CSV table of C-alpha atoms and ligand atoms in Angstrom, one decimal:
chain,number,residue,atom,x,y,z
Z,265,MET,CA,93.0,25.2,-170.4
Z,266,ALA,CA,94.9,27.4,-173.0
Z,267,ALA,CA,98.7,27.3,-173.4
Z,268,ASP,CA,99.0,30.5,-171.2
Z,269,GLY,CA,97.5,28.7,-168.2
Z,270,ASN,CA,94.2,30.6,-168.3
Z,271,VAL,CA,90.9,28.9,-168.9
Z,272,ARG,CA,89.1,30.0,-172.1
Z,273,PHE,CA,85.7,31.2,-171.4
Z,274,LYS,CA,82.3,31.4,-173.2
Z,275,PRO,CA,82.0,34.1,-175.9
Z,276,VAL,CA,80.9,37.6,-174.7
Z,277,GLU,CA,77.3,37.2,-175.8
Z,278,GLU,CA,76.8,34.4,-173.3
Z,279,SER,CA,78.2,36.5,-170.4
Z,280,CYS,CA,75.9,37.2,-167.5
Z,281,SER,CA,75.5,40.9,-168.0
Z,282,SER,CA,72.4,41.2,-169.9
Z,283,GLU,CA,71.7,44.4,-171.6
Z,284,ASP,CA,69.3,45.0,-174.5
Z,285,GLU,CA,67.3,48.1,-175.3
Z,286,THR,CA,65.2,47.7,-172.1
Z,287,ASP,CA,67.1,46.0,-169.3
Z,288,LYS,CA,70.5,46.4,-167.7
Z,289,VAL,CA,71.3,43.8,-165.1
Z,290,THR,CA,74.6,43.3,-163.3
Z,291,PRO,CA,75.2,42.8,-159.6
Z,292,PHE,CA,75.7,46.6,-159.4
Z,293,ILE,CA,72.9,48.0,-161.5
Z,294,ALA,CA,69.5,46.4,-162.2
Z,295,LYS,CA,67.3,48.7,-164.2
Z,296,SER,CA,64.7,48.3,-166.9
Z,297,LYS,CA,63.6,51.0,-169.3
Z,298,SER,CA,60.3,49.3,-169.8
Z,299,LYS,CA,57.3,50.4,-167.7
Z,300,ARG,CA,56.5,46.8,-167.3
Z,301,GLY,CA,59.7,46.0,-165.6
Z,302,PHE,CA,62.3,43.3,-166.2
Z,303,LYS,CA,62.1,40.9,-169.0
Z,304,TYR,CA,62.7,37.8,-167.0
Z,305,GLU,CA,62.2,35.6,-170.1
Z,306,LYS,CA,65.5,37.1,-171.3
Z,307,LEU,CA,67.3,36.7,-168.0
Z,308,ILE,CA,66.3,33.1,-167.3
Z,309,LYS,CA,69.0,30.5,-167.4
Z,310,ASN,CA,66.9,27.3,-167.2
Z,311,GLU,CA,63.2,27.2,-166.6
Z,312,ILE,CA,61.9,25.7,-163.4
Z,313,ASP,CA,59.2,23.6,-165.1
Z,314,ASP,CA,56.2,21.8,-163.5
Z,315,ASN,CA,58.2,18.6,-163.2
Z,316,LEU,CA,61.2,20.1,-161.4
Z,317,ARG,CA,58.9,22.1,-159.2
Z,318,SER,CA,56.9,19.0,-158.1
Z,319,LYS,CA,60.1,17.2,-157.4
Z,320,ILE,CA,61.2,19.9,-155.0
Z,321,GLU,CA,57.8,20.2,-153.4
Z,322,GLU,CA,57.6,16.4,-153.0
Z,323,ILE,CA,60.9,16.3,-151.0
Z,324,GLY,CA,59.6,19.3,-148.9
Z,325,ARG,CA,56.3,17.5,-148.3
Z,326,LYS,CA,58.2,14.4,-147.0
Z,327,ASN,CA,59.9,16.7,-144.5
Z,328,GLY,CA,56.6,18.3,-143.5
Z,329,LYS,CA,57.1,21.6,-145.4
Z,330,PRO,CA,54.0,23.0,-147.1
Z,331,VAL,CA,54.2,24.1,-150.7
Z,332,ASN,CA,56.1,27.3,-151.0
Z,333,HIS,CA,54.4,30.2,-152.8
Z,334,PHE,CA,57.8,31.5,-154.0
Z,335,LEU,CA,58.0,28.3,-156.1
Z,336,LYS,CA,54.5,27.9,-157.0
Z,337,ARG,CA,54.1,31.5,-158.3
Z,338,GLY,CA,57.4,31.4,-160.2
Z,339,ILE,CA,59.1,34.0,-158.0
Z,340,PHE,CA,62.1,31.7,-158.1
Z,341,PHE,CA,61.9,31.2,-161.8
Z,342,SER,CA,65.2,30.0,-163.0
Z,343,HIS,CA,68.0,27.6,-162.1
Z,344,ARG,CA,71.3,25.9,-163.0
Z,345,ASP,CA,71.7,22.2,-162.4
Z,346,MET,CA,68.9,21.9,-159.9
Z,347,GLU,CA,68.0,18.5,-161.3
Z,348,LYS,CA,71.6,17.3,-160.5
Z,349,ILE,CA,71.2,18.4,-156.9
Z,350,LEU,CA,67.9,16.6,-156.6
Z,351,ASP,CA,69.1,13.4,-158.3
Z,352,SER,CA,72.1,13.0,-156.1
Z,353,TYR,CA,70.0,14.0,-153.1
Z,354,GLU,CA,67.5,11.3,-153.9
Z,355,LYS,CA,70.4,8.8,-154.1
Z,356,GLY,CA,71.3,9.8,-150.5
Z,357,GLU,CA,74.0,12.5,-151.2
Z,358,SER,CA,73.5,15.7,-149.4
Z,359,PHE,CA,74.5,19.3,-150.3
Z,360,TYR,CA,74.9,22.6,-148.7
Z,361,LEU,CA,73.2,26.0,-149.2
Z,362,TYR,CA,75.1,29.2,-149.7
Z,363,THR,CA,73.6,32.7,-149.9
Z,364,GLY,CA,74.7,36.2,-148.6
Z,365,ARG,CA,74.0,39.8,-147.9
Z,366,GLY,CA,76.0,42.9,-148.5
Z,367,PRO,CA,75.5,45.1,-145.4
Z,368,SER,CA,75.1,48.5,-147.1
Z,369,THR,CA,72.8,49.9,-144.4
Z,370,LYS,CA,71.8,49.3,-140.8
Z,371,SER,CA,68.5,47.8,-141.7
Z,372,MET,CA,67.5,45.2,-144.4
Z,373,HIS,CA,64.5,45.9,-146.5
Z,374,ILE,CA,61.6,43.6,-147.6
Z,375,GLY,CA,63.3,42.8,-150.9
Z,376,HIS,CA,66.1,41.1,-149.0
Z,377,LEU,CA,63.6,38.8,-147.3
Z,378,ILE,CA,62.9,36.9,-150.5
Z,379,PRO,CA,66.1,34.9,-150.9
Z,380,PHE,CA,66.4,34.4,-147.1
Z,381,MET,CA,62.9,33.2,-146.6
Z,382,PHE,CA,63.2,30.8,-149.4
Z,383,THR,CA,66.6,29.6,-148.2
Z,384,ARG,CA,65.1,28.8,-144.9
Z,385,TRP,CA,62.3,26.8,-146.6
Z,386,LEU,CA,65.0,24.9,-148.6
Z,387,GLN,CA,67.1,24.3,-145.5
Z,388,GLU,CA,64.1,22.8,-143.7
Z,389,ALA,CA,62.8,20.9,-146.7
Z,390,PHE,CA,66.2,19.2,-147.3
Z,391,ASP,CA,67.7,19.3,-143.9
Z,392,VAL,CA,71.0,20.6,-145.1
Z,393,PRO,CA,73.6,23.0,-143.7
Z,394,LEU,CA,73.7,26.7,-144.7
Z,395,VAL,CA,76.5,29.3,-145.0
Z,396,ILE,CA,75.6,32.9,-145.1
Z,397,GLN,CA,78.2,35.4,-146.3
Z,398,MET,CA,78.1,39.0,-145.0
Z,399,SER,CA,80.1,40.7,-147.8
Z,400,ASP,CA,81.1,43.7,-145.7
Z,401,ASP,CA,84.3,44.1,-147.8
Z,402,GLU,CA,82.1,44.3,-150.9
Z,403,LYS,CA,80.3,47.3,-149.4
Z,404,TYR,CA,83.5,48.9,-148.4
Z,405,PHE,CA,84.7,48.7,-152.1
Z,406,SER,CA,81.4,49.9,-153.5
Z,407,GLU,CA,81.6,53.4,-155.0
Z,408,ASP,CA,77.9,54.1,-155.1
Z,409,LEU,CA,78.4,57.5,-153.3
Z,410,GLN,CA,76.2,60.5,-153.5
Z,411,ASN,CA,77.9,63.9,-154.5
Z,412,GLY,CA,80.7,64.7,-152.2
Z,413,GLU,CA,79.9,61.8,-149.9
Z,414,GLU,CA,82.8,60.3,-148.0
Z,415,PRO,CA,83.4,56.6,-148.4
Z,416,VAL,CA,82.0,54.7,-145.4
Z,417,SER,CA,84.6,53.4,-142.9
Z,418,ILE,CA,85.3,49.8,-142.1
Z,419,GLU,CA,84.1,50.3,-138.6
Z,420,THR,CA,80.7,51.6,-139.7
Z,421,ILE,CA,80.3,48.7,-142.1
Z,422,ARG,CA,81.1,46.3,-139.3
Z,423,GLU,CA,78.3,47.9,-137.2
Z,424,GLN,CA,75.9,47.5,-140.1
Z,425,THR,CA,76.9,43.9,-140.5
Z,426,ARG,CA,76.1,43.2,-136.9
Z,427,GLU,CA,72.6,44.7,-137.2
Z,428,ASN,CA,72.0,42.8,-140.5
Z,429,VAL,CA,73.1,39.5,-138.9
Z,430,LYS,CA,70.6,40.1,-136.2
Z,431,ASP,CA,67.9,40.7,-138.8
Z,432,ILE,CA,68.9,37.4,-140.5
Z,433,ILE,CA,68.9,35.5,-137.3
Z,434,ALA,CA,65.4,36.8,-136.6
Z,435,LEU,CA,64.2,35.1,-139.7
Z,436,GLY,CA,64.5,31.9,-137.8
Z,437,PHE,CA,67.5,30.0,-139.0
Z,438,ASP,CA,68.6,26.9,-136.9
Z,439,VAL,CA,71.9,27.7,-135.3
Z,440,ASN,CA,73.0,24.1,-135.3
Z,441,LYS,CA,72.9,24.0,-139.1
Z,442,THR,CA,73.8,27.6,-140.0
Z,443,PHE,CA,77.2,29.4,-140.1
Z,444,ILE,CA,77.1,33.2,-140.7
Z,445,PHE,CA,80.4,34.8,-141.6
Z,446,SER,CA,81.7,38.2,-142.2
Z,447,ASN,CA,84.5,38.5,-144.8
Z,448,PHE,CA,86.5,40.8,-142.6
Z,449,GLU,CA,86.5,38.3,-139.8
Z,450,TYR,CA,86.4,34.9,-141.6
Z,451,MET,CA,89.5,34.8,-143.8
Z,452,CYS,CA,90.8,31.5,-142.9
Z,453,PRO,CA,93.7,29.8,-144.9
Z,454,GLU,CA,91.5,27.3,-146.8
Z,455,TYR,CA,89.1,30.0,-147.9
Z,456,TYR,CA,92.0,32.3,-148.9
Z,457,LYS,CA,93.6,29.6,-150.9
Z,458,ASN,CA,90.4,29.0,-152.8
Z,459,ILE,CA,90.2,32.8,-153.5
Z,460,CYS,CA,93.7,32.7,-154.9
Z,461,ARG,CA,92.9,29.7,-157.0
Z,462,VAL,CA,89.9,31.4,-158.5
Z,463,GLN,CA,91.9,34.7,-159.1
Z,464,ARG,CA,94.7,32.8,-160.8
Z,465,LEU,CA,92.3,31.3,-163.4
Z,466,ILE,CA,90.4,34.5,-164.4
Z,467,LYS,CA,91.7,37.3,-166.5
Z,468,LEU,CA,90.9,41.0,-166.0
Z,469,SER,CA,89.5,41.3,-169.5
Z,470,ARG,CA,86.9,38.7,-168.6
Z,471,MET,CA,86.0,40.5,-165.4
Z,472,LYS,CA,85.5,43.7,-167.3
Z,473,ILE,CA,83.0,42.0,-169.6
Z,474,VAL,CA,81.1,40.0,-167.0
Z,475,PHE,CA,80.9,42.7,-164.3
Z,476,ASP,CA,81.0,45.8,-166.5
Z,477,PHE,CA,84.1,47.1,-164.7
Z,478,ASP,CA,85.8,50.1,-166.1
Z,479,ASP,CA,89.4,51.3,-165.5
Z,480,ASN,CA,88.3,53.8,-162.9
Z,481,GLY,CA,87.1,51.4,-160.3
Z,482,ASN,CA,89.2,50.6,-157.2
Z,483,ILE,CA,91.1,47.3,-157.4
Z,484,GLY,CA,89.3,45.9,-154.4
Z,485,LYS,CA,86.1,45.9,-156.4
Z,486,ILE,CA,87.7,43.9,-159.2
Z,487,ASN,CA,89.2,41.5,-156.7
Z,488,PHE,CA,85.9,41.0,-154.8
Z,489,PRO,CA,84.1,38.5,-157.1
Z,490,ALA,CA,86.5,35.8,-156.1
Z,491,ILE,CA,85.6,36.4,-152.5
Z,492,GLN,CA,81.9,36.1,-153.1
Z,493,ALA,CA,82.4,33.0,-155.3
Z,494,ALA,CA,84.9,30.9,-153.4
Z,495,PRO,CA,82.4,29.8,-150.6
Z,496,CYS,CA,80.6,27.7,-153.3
Z,497,PHE,CA,83.6,25.3,-152.9
Z,498,SER,CA,83.1,23.2,-149.8
Z,499,SER,CA,86.8,23.2,-148.8
Z,500,SER,CA,86.4,26.9,-147.9
Z,501,PHE,CA,84.8,25.7,-144.7
Z,502,PRO,CA,87.2,23.1,-143.1
Z,503,HIS,CA,85.2,23.2,-139.7
Z,504,ILE,CA,82.1,22.0,-141.6
Z,505,PHE,CA,83.4,19.8,-144.5
Z,506,HIS,CA,86.7,18.7,-143.0
Z,507,GLY,CA,88.7,19.4,-146.3
Z,508,LYS,CA,86.2,17.6,-148.5
Z,509,ARG,CA,86.3,19.5,-151.9
Z,510,ASP,CA,83.3,18.0,-153.6
Z,511,VAL,CA,80.3,18.6,-151.4
Z,512,PRO,CA,77.8,20.1,-153.9
Z,513,CYS,CA,76.6,23.6,-153.2
Z,514,LEU,CA,73.2,25.2,-154.0
Z,515,VAL,CA,73.0,29.0,-154.2
Z,516,PRO,CA,69.5,30.6,-153.8
Z,517,CYS,CA,69.9,34.2,-154.9
Z,518,ALA,CA,68.4,37.0,-157.0
Z,519,ILE,CA,69.2,36.6,-160.8
Z,520,ASP,CA,71.7,39.5,-160.8
Z,521,GLN,CA,74.1,37.4,-158.7
Z,522,ASP,CA,74.3,34.6,-161.1
Z,523,CYS,CA,77.4,35.7,-162.8
Z,524,TYR,CA,79.7,35.2,-159.8
Z,525,PHE,CA,78.7,31.6,-159.8
Z,526,ASP,CA,78.5,31.1,-163.5
Z,527,LEU,CA,82.2,31.9,-163.7
Z,528,MET,CA,82.8,29.3,-161.0
Z,529,ARG,CA,81.0,26.7,-163.0
Z,530,GLU,CA,83.5,27.3,-165.7
Z,531,ILE,CA,86.6,26.7,-163.5
Z,532,ALA,CA,85.2,24.2,-161.1
Z,533,ILE,CA,86.8,21.2,-162.8
Z,534,LYS,CA,90.2,22.9,-162.8
Z,535,LEU,CA,89.8,23.2,-159.0
Z,536,ASP,CA,88.8,19.6,-158.6
Z,537,CYS,CA,85.5,20.8,-157.2
Z,538,LYS,CA,81.8,20.4,-158.1
Z,539,LYS,CA,80.0,23.1,-160.2
Z,540,PRO,CA,77.7,25.1,-158.0
Z,541,ALA,CA,74.0,24.8,-158.7
Z,542,LEU,CA,71.8,27.9,-158.5
Z,543,ILE,CA,68.1,28.8,-158.0
Z,544,HIS,CA,67.3,32.4,-158.9
Z,545,SER,CA,64.6,34.8,-157.9
Z,546,LYS,CA,63.1,37.9,-159.5
Z,547,PHE,CA,63.6,41.4,-158.0
Z,548,VAL,CA,61.3,43.1,-155.6
Z,549,PRO,CA,60.6,46.5,-157.1
Z,550,SER,CA,61.1,49.9,-155.5
Z,551,LEU,CA,58.3,52.3,-154.3
Z,552,VAL,CA,60.1,55.1,-156.1
Z,553,GLY,CA,60.4,54.5,-159.8
Z,554,GLY,CA,58.2,51.4,-159.8
Z,555,VAL,CA,58.8,48.0,-161.4
Z,556,ARG,CA,61.8,49.3,-163.5
Z,557,TYR,CA,64.0,49.4,-160.4
Z,558,LYS,CA,64.8,46.8,-157.8
Z,559,MET,CA,64.4,48.0,-154.1
Z,560,SER,CA,67.6,49.4,-152.7
Z,561,ALA,CA,68.3,50.0,-149.0
Z,562,SER,CA,70.7,52.9,-149.8
Z,563,LYS,CA,68.1,54.7,-152.0
Z,564,PRO,CA,64.6,56.0,-151.3
Z,565,GLY,CA,61.6,53.8,-152.0
Z,566,SER,CA,62.2,50.8,-149.7
Z,567,ILE,CA,60.3,49.4,-146.8
Z,568,LEU,CA,62.7,48.6,-144.0
Z,569,LEU,CA,62.5,45.9,-141.4
Z,570,THR,CA,63.0,48.8,-138.8
Z,571,ASP,CA,60.0,50.6,-140.1
Z,572,THR,CA,57.1,51.1,-137.5
Z,573,ASN,CA,53.5,50.1,-138.4
Z,574,GLU,CA,52.8,53.8,-139.1
Z,575,GLU,CA,55.7,54.2,-141.4
Z,576,ILE,CA,54.7,51.1,-143.4
Z,577,GLU,CA,51.2,52.4,-143.7
Z,578,THR,CA,52.4,55.9,-144.8
Z,579,LYS,CA,54.8,54.6,-147.3
Z,580,ILE,CA,52.3,52.4,-148.9
Z,581,ASN,CA,49.4,54.8,-148.9
Z,582,GLU,CA,51.6,57.6,-150.4
Z,583,TYR,CA,52.4,55.4,-153.4
Z,584,ASN,CA,50.5,56.3,-156.5
Z,585,ALA,CA,50.3,53.7,-159.2
Z,586,ASP,CA,50.8,54.9,-162.7
Z,587,PRO,CA,47.7,53.5,-164.4
Z,588,ILE,CA,48.6,54.3,-168.0
Z,589,PRO,CA,49.3,51.1,-169.9
Z,590,GLU,CA,51.9,51.1,-172.5
Z,591,ARG,CA,50.8,51.3,-176.1
Z,592,GLY,CA,51.1,48.1,-178.0
Z,593,SER,CA,49.1,45.5,-179.9
Z,594,ARG,CA,46.1,44.0,-178.1
Z,595,ASP,CA,48.2,40.9,-176.9
Z,596,ASN,CA,51.1,43.1,-176.0
Z,597,ARG,CA,49.3,45.7,-174.0
Z,598,SER,CA,50.4,46.0,-170.3
Z,599,LYS,CA,47.8,45.0,-167.8
Z,600,LYS,CA,47.3,47.2,-164.7
Z,601,SER,CA,49.0,44.6,-162.6
Z,602,ASP,CA,52.2,44.7,-164.7
Z,603,VAL,CA,53.0,48.2,-163.7
Z,604,ASP,CA,51.6,48.5,-160.1
Z,605,VAL,CA,54.2,48.0,-157.3
Z,606,ILE,CA,51.4,47.4,-154.7
Z,607,TYR,CA,50.2,44.5,-156.8
Z,608,HIS,CA,53.8,43.2,-157.1
Z,609,TYR,CA,54.3,43.3,-153.3
Z,610,LEU,CA,51.2,41.2,-152.9
Z,611,TYR,CA,52.6,38.7,-155.5
Z,612,TYR,CA,55.7,38.4,-153.3
Z,613,PHE,CA,54.2,38.5,-149.9
Z,614,MET,CA,50.6,37.2,-149.9
Z,615,LYS,CA,51.0,33.6,-149.4
Z,616,SER,CA,47.4,32.6,-149.7
Z,617,ASP,CA,45.8,31.5,-153.0
Z,618,GLU,CA,43.4,34.5,-152.6
Z,619,PHE,CA,46.0,36.4,-154.4
Z,620,ASP,CA,44.8,34.9,-157.7
Z,621,THR,CA,41.3,36.2,-157.2
Z,622,LEU,CA,42.6,39.6,-156.4
Z,623,LYS,CA,44.7,39.7,-159.5
Z,624,THR,CA,41.8,38.8,-161.8
Z,625,LYS,CA,39.5,41.3,-160.1
Z,626,TYR,CA,42.2,44.0,-160.4
Z,627,ASP,CA,42.9,43.4,-164.1
Z,628,ASN,CA,39.2,43.4,-164.8
Z,629,ASP,CA,38.9,46.7,-163.1
Z,630,GLU,CA,36.5,45.4,-160.3
Z,631,ILE,CA,39.0,46.7,-157.7
Z,632,GLN,CA,41.6,49.4,-157.7
Z,633,SER,CA,45.2,49.8,-156.4
Z,634,ASP,CA,43.9,51.5,-153.3
Z,635,ASP,CA,41.8,48.4,-152.5
Z,636,LEU,CA,45.0,46.4,-152.6
Z,637,LYS,CA,46.8,48.7,-150.3
Z,638,SER,CA,44.8,47.8,-147.2
Z,639,GLU,CA,45.5,44.1,-147.8
Z,640,LEU,CA,49.2,44.7,-148.3
Z,641,ILE,CA,49.5,46.9,-145.3
Z,642,LYS,CA,47.9,44.1,-143.2
Z,643,ILE,CA,50.3,41.5,-144.6
Z,644,LEU,CA,53.5,43.6,-144.2
Z,645,LYS,CA,52.6,44.7,-140.7
Z,646,THR,CA,52.3,41.0,-139.8
Z,647,ILE,CA,55.5,39.9,-141.4
Z,648,ILE,CA,57.6,42.8,-140.2
Z,649,GLY,CA,55.9,42.7,-136.8
Z,650,GLU,CA,56.9,39.0,-136.3
Z,651,ILE,CA,60.5,39.7,-137.4
Z,652,ARG,CA,60.5,42.7,-135.0
Z,653,GLN,CA,59.4,40.6,-132.1
Z,654,ARG,CA,62.0,37.8,-132.8
Z,655,ARG,CA,64.7,40.4,-133.3
Z,656,LYS,CA,64.2,41.7,-129.8
Z,657,GLN,CA,65.2,38.3,-128.5
Z,658,VAL,CA,68.5,38.1,-130.6
Z,659,THR,CA,71.3,38.6,-128.2
Z,660,ASP,CA,75.0,39.3,-128.7
Z,661,GLU,CA,75.6,35.8,-127.5
Z,662,MET,CA,73.4,34.4,-130.3
Z,663,VAL,CA,75.2,36.4,-132.9
Z,664,LYS,CA,78.5,35.0,-131.6
Z,665,ARG,CA,77.2,31.4,-131.7
Z,666,PHE,CA,76.1,31.8,-135.4
Z,667,MET,CA,79.3,33.4,-136.4
Z,668,THR,CA,81.8,31.1,-134.6
Z,669,PRO,CA,83.4,28.6,-137.0
Z,670,ARG,CA,82.3,25.1,-135.8
Z,671,PRO,CA,81.1,21.8,-137.0
Z,672,LEU,CA,77.4,21.9,-138.0
Z,673,ASN,CA,74.9,19.2,-137.4
Z,674,TYR,CA,75.1,17.6,-140.8
Z,675,LYS,CA,75.1,14.1,-142.4
Z,676,TYR,CA,76.7,14.0,-145.7
Z,677,LYS,CA,75.2,10.6,-146.7
Z,678,HIS,CA,71.7,11.0,-145.3
Z,679,GLY,CA,70.0,7.6,-144.7
Z,680,SER,CA,73.4,6.1,-143.8
Z,681,ASN,CA,75.1,7.6,-140.8
Z,682,GLU,CA,78.1,9.0,-142.5
Z,683,ILE,CA,78.9,12.2,-140.8
Z,684,LEU,CA,81.8,14.2,-142.2
O,961,LIG,N1,76.6,40.5,-153.3
O,961,LIG,C1,75.4,40.4,-152.5
O,961,LIG,C2,74.7,41.7,-152.3
O,961,LIG,O1,75.2,42.8,-152.7
O,961,LIG,C3,75.6,39.7,-151.2
O,961,LIG,C4,76.1,38.3,-151.3
O,961,LIG,C5,77.3,37.9,-150.8
O,961,LIG,C6,75.5,37.2,-151.9
O,961,LIG,N2,77.5,36.6,-151.1
O,961,LIG,C7,76.4,36.1,-151.7
O,961,LIG,C8,74.3,36.9,-152.5
O,961,LIG,C9,76.1,34.8,-152.2
O,961,LIG,C10,73.9,35.7,-153.0
O,961,LIG,C11,74.8,34.6,-152.9
O,961,LIG,O2,73.7,41.8,-151.6
């Protein structure tokens, strides 16, 4: 800590906002100039190598979970301190999972499914509690308005939150191990104290660099990162962790969310807390603009969980892959699969290993984008259809149960019987 009471941070070059001549990635903008999409090799923090992957899979196998294609295919491709989480877990010390959703629209899209589906797999593989933040305040502060558009009201966002919570519940989380909270509703003293502790340690100049804030933004937006970050400290949830400050946290999220938690890793010691660990995913691309953009619910080009089978079919059939590969040396030339969004969706959503065969055939020109479409339509209709079915059964009562602060069914020292 420096004499002025503030923590000295890493130099600017190491900040999370990654911008080179092709990619811009912050929590608010993710855009690549390259036709081939994001250069994940530049965004990666630590590689998930074969060793780490098999350790995670091994634990999953012991708990009856089949290998997960998100891991196997490298969709979750990067991490921070995942080994530490596994080492202490193997010694009998548990952890909790934390992820979230900013409810910007009434329906979630298929891109949002990735972190949540993987989080569910982790929760079942490790048998750990999970907290899910609905960052409704974040969406209230967001200034991503179209020309002349009025900012959305708190009441509207609360309705969106409710609908999104139902989508999330429909993904199959266990109510006995999962707490879903809205920031507007859950601002308990312990959580707020952690937010203040975080705010006290971070300078505005640092926030401007990390989040690319300029002087015209509202101050809520600048204040918000502490609110997203503080749940990675277990004392923010007294009803679950009973004041314990050092229960380790693992955050599964898309790579653009890393910076919130990287900042917390820098100050965790000052707060007498454990550094959060992270496991990062790639982005699901948009149907409009292709692999340069991530899918966004508030912009065109997304497949929504509320889409009917006909809508799914039309959206996919109307997509035209841009087949022209970028110029470059032989090794550096784009493959068709690099630039085709339909192929990318299969990469994310086709669980079976037949995917590898399709990829080879496609790159060898034996099949075309249109041939992939029918496979994709079938898969998405099934995934969205199952969610649709389960969502119909999600009652207001269930929403209330998930969102009520309460103890979760959780053993801190698994193996022994130590319940917090
Ligand atoms: N900021 C995220 C979004 O815009 C939502 C979010 C809130 C989140 N808390 C989180 C994501 C924790 C990952 C981890 O969608």
